[in-house]
XYZ file of C-alpha atoms in Angstrom:
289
model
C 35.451 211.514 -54.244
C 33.194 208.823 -53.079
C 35.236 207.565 -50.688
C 36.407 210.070 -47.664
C 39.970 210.752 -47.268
C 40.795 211.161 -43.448
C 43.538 212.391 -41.639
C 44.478 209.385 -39.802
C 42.603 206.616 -38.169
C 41.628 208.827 -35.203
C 38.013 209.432 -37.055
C 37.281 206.388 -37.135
C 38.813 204.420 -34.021
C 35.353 205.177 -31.855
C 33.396 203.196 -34.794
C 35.680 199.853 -34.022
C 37.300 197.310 -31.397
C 39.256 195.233 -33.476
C 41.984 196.459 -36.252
C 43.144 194.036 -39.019
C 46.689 195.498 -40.150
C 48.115 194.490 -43.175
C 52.367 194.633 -42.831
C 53.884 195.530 -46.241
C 52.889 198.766 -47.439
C 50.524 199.881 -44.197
C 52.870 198.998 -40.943
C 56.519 198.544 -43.077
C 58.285 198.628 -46.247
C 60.546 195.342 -46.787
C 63.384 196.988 -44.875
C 61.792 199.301 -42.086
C 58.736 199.505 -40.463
C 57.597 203.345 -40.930
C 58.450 206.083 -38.483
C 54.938 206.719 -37.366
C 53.708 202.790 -37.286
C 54.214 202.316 -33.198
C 52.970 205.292 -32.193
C 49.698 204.969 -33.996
C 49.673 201.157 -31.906
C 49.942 202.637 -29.218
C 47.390 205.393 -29.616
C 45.286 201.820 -30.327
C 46.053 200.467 -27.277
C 45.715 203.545 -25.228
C 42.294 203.903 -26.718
C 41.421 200.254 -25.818
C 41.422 198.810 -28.785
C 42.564 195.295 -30.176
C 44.843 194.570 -33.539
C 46.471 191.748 -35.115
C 48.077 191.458 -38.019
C 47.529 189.761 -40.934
C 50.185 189.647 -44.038
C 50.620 187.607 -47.532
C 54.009 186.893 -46.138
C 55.286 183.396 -47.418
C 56.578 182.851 -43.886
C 55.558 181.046 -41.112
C 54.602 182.880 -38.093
C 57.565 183.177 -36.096
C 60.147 183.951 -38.340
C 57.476 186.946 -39.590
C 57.429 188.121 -35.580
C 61.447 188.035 -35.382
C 61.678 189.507 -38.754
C 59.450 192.988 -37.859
C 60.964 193.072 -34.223
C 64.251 193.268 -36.210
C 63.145 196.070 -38.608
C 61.888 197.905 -35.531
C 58.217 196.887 -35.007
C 57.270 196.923 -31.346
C 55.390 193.607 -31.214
C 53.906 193.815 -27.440
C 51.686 196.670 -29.484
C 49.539 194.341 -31.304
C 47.699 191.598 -30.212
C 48.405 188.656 -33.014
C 49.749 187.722 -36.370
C 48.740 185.762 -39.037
C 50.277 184.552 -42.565
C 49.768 183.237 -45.584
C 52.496 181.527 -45.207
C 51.303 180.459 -42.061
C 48.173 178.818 -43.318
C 49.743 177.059 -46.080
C 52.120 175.130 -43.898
C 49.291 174.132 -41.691
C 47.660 172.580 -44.548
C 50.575 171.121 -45.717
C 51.408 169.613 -42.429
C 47.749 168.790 -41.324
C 46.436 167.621 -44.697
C 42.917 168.274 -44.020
C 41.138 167.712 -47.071
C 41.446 165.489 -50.502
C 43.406 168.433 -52.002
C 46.101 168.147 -49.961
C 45.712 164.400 -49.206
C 46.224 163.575 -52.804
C 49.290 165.993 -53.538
C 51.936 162.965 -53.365
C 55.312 163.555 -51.289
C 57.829 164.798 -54.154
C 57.454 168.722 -54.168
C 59.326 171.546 -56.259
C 59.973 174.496 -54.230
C 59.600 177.496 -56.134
C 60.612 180.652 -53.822
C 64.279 182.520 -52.660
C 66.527 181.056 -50.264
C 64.922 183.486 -46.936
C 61.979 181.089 -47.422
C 63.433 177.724 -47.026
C 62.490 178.341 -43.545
C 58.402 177.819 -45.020
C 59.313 174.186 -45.527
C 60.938 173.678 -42.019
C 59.436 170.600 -40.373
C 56.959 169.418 -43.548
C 57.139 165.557 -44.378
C 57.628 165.640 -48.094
C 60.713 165.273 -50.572
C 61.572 168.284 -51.877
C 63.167 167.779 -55.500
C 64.346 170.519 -57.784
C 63.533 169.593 -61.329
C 60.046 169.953 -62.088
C 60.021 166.467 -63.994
C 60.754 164.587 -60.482
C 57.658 166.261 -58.827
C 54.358 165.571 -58.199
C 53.224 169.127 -57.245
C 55.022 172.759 -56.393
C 55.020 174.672 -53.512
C 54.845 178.460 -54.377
C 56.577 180.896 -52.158
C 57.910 183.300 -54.957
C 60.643 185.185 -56.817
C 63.514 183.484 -55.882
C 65.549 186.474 -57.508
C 65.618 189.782 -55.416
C 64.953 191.568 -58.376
C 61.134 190.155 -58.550
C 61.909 188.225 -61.728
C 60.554 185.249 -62.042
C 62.545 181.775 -60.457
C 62.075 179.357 -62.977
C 61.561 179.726 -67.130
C 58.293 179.180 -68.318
C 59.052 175.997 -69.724
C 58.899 174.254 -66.544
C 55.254 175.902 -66.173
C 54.265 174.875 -68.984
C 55.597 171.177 -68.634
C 53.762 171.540 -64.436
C 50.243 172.451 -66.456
C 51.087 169.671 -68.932
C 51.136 166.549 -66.180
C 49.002 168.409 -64.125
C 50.842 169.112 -60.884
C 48.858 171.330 -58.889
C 50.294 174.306 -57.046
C 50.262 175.470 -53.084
C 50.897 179.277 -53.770
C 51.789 181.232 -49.879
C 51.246 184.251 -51.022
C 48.605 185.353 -53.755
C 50.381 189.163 -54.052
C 51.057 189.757 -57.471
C 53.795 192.550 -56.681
C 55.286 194.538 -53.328
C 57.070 197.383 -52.879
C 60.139 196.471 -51.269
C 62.463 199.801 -50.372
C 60.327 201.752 -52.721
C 60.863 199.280 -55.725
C 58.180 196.966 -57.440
C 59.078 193.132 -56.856
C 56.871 190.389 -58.118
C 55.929 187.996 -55.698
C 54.268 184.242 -55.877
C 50.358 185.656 -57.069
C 51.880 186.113 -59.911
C 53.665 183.188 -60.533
C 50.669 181.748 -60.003
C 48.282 183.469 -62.187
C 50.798 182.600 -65.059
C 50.481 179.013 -63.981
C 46.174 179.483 -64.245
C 46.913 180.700 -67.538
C 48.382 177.766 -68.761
C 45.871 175.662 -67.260
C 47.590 174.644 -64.060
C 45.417 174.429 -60.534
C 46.035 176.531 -57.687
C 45.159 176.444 -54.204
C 45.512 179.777 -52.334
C 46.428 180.977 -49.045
C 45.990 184.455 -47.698
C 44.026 187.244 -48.409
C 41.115 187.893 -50.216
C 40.374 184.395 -49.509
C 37.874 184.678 -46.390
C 39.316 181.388 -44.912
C 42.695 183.067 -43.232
C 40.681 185.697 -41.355
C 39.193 183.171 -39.039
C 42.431 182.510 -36.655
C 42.828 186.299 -37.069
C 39.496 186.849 -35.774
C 39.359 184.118 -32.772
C 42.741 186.295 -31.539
C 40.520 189.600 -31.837
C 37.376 188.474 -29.818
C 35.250 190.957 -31.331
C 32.114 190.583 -33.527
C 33.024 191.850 -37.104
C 30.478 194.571 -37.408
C 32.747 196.557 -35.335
C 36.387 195.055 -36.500
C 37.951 197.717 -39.602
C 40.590 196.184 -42.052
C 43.034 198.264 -42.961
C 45.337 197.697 -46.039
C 47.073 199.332 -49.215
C 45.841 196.628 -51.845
C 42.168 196.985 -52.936
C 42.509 193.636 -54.566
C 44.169 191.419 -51.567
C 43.156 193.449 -48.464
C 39.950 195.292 -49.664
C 39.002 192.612 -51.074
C 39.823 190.365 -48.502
C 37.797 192.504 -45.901
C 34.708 192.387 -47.947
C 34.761 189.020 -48.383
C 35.021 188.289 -44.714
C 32.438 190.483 -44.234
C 34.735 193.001 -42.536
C 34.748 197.143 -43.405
C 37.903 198.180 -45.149
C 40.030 201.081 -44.810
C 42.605 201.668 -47.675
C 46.087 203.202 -47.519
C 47.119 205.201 -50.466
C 50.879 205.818 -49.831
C 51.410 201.874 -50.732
C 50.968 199.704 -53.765
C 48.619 201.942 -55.760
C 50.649 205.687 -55.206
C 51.809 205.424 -58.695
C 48.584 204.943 -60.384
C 46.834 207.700 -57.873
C 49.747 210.141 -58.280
C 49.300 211.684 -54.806
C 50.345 215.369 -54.499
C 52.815 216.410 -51.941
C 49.987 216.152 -49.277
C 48.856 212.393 -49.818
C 45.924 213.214 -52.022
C 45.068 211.664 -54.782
C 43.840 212.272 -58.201
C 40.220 212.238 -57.827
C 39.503 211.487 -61.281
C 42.468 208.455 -60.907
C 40.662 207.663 -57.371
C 37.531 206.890 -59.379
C 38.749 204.362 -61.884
C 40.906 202.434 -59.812
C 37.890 201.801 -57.482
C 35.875 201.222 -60.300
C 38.083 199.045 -61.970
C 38.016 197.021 -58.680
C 34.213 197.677 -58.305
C 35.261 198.452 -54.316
C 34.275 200.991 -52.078
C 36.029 201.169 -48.890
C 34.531 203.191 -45.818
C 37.441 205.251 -46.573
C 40.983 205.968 -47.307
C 44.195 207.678 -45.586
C 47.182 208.271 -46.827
C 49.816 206.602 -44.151
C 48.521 204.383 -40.946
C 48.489 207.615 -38.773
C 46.548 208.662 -35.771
């Protein structure tokens, strides 16, 4: 294959300082964080090296920290966290540009009732018929099942008067407890579709990495990304000018159909990174030493 597949991270921890994790897929799965996730932090922090990490979570920062303590993530192991969530409500609050400035105050939450919290402490009226707004907030599914929360008749009639959208999380799907959920990327690519604007938050969009990189303190040639999503954290790590390493045992282990090892399909390898037209430094197939 053209990219290496490692063993763990071990081969490459002496080529970086700084280690950009990604949470769903790479550090947990929805429910747990994985059985081998804090001791390969603490081989990082043994080894003297920095992480923080960085998820398309919908959720503001502290409720994302409680929530992984809870599922059994060690959190004096890393050294930060950042979300898309996160960002969004700091725009929302802050209002920092004529995006935001000219959204109005009547917003439709679109999103499931564990991410009211995302709202928590924002100055708008939040309305729930999409003819009483004057732009949505995008969180996603509000259905466990991934479908989507609202019929695409009220999309269509958003695109129509042209409310704009504030989508927290640009994932198209997850894999929560081993099961494919849509989340709000897609919503909002449906929304593109029918003409609607969208303003992102997370990755690949380079502008999140910059509060995750102040709480690293090291220059980027020697920070590594690693994530299970060539087209959010790949992506996102070459457009912040960061090297990438991608996790196979996550969101594209269908499509690679790993053998009982973690290998892939080299042939399958190929095309997917073609497809993507990405070539990470190389690829593992859990966050392992």
């Amino acid at each position: 294959m053209s990219v290496p597949l490692l063993p763990g991270i071990a081969d490459l921890a002496d080529r970086y300082d700084g280690f950009v994790l990604d949470l769903w897929g790479v550090v947990h799965d929805g429910r747990s964080v994985f059985p081998w996730v804090n001791d390969t932090l603490t081989r990082l922090r043994q080894a003297g090296k920095r992480s923080v990490l960085l998820s398309n979570a919908p959720r503001r920062i502290s409720v994302t920290r409680e929530r992984n303590r809870s599922i059994g993530l060690d959190n004096s192991l890393v050294d930060g966290l950042m979300t898309s969530g996160e960002a969004a409500w700091q725009h929302l609050s802050t209002r920092p540009d004529a995006f935001y400035r000219d959204l109005g105050r009547r917003c439709l939450h679109i999103g499931a009732a564990r991410d009211i919290s995302a709202r928590d402490g924002l100055d708008y009226d939040f309305v729930t018929a999409v003819e009483d707004a004057e732009f949505i907030f995008n969180t996603g599914s509000a259905h466990e099942d991934g479908r989507s929360p609202i019929d695409e008749e009220p999309l269509v009639e958003a695109a129509r008067r042209g409310l704009p959208m504030v989508c927290a999380n640009p994932d198209k799907v997850v894999i929560v407890g081993g099961k494919m959920q849509e989340c709000a990327g897609a919503i909002a690519k449906r929304f593109e579709a029918l003409g609607g604007e969208v303003r992102y938050h997370g990755k690949p969009h380079p502008e999140v990495y910059g509060p995750v990189m102040d709480m690293l303190g090291v220059p980027k040639e020697r920070c590594l990304a690693i994530g299970d999503s060539l087209e959010t954290d790949v992506q996102g790590a070459v457009n912040a000018g960061l090297d990438a390493l991608l996790v196979l045992d996550g969101i594209h282990r269908e499509g690679l159909d790993l053998d009982a090892e973690g290998r892939p399909d080299p042939g399958r390898m190929e095309r997917l990174l073609a497809q993507h037209d990405l070539r990470p430094v190389a690829a593992v197939h859990r966050f392992v030493w």
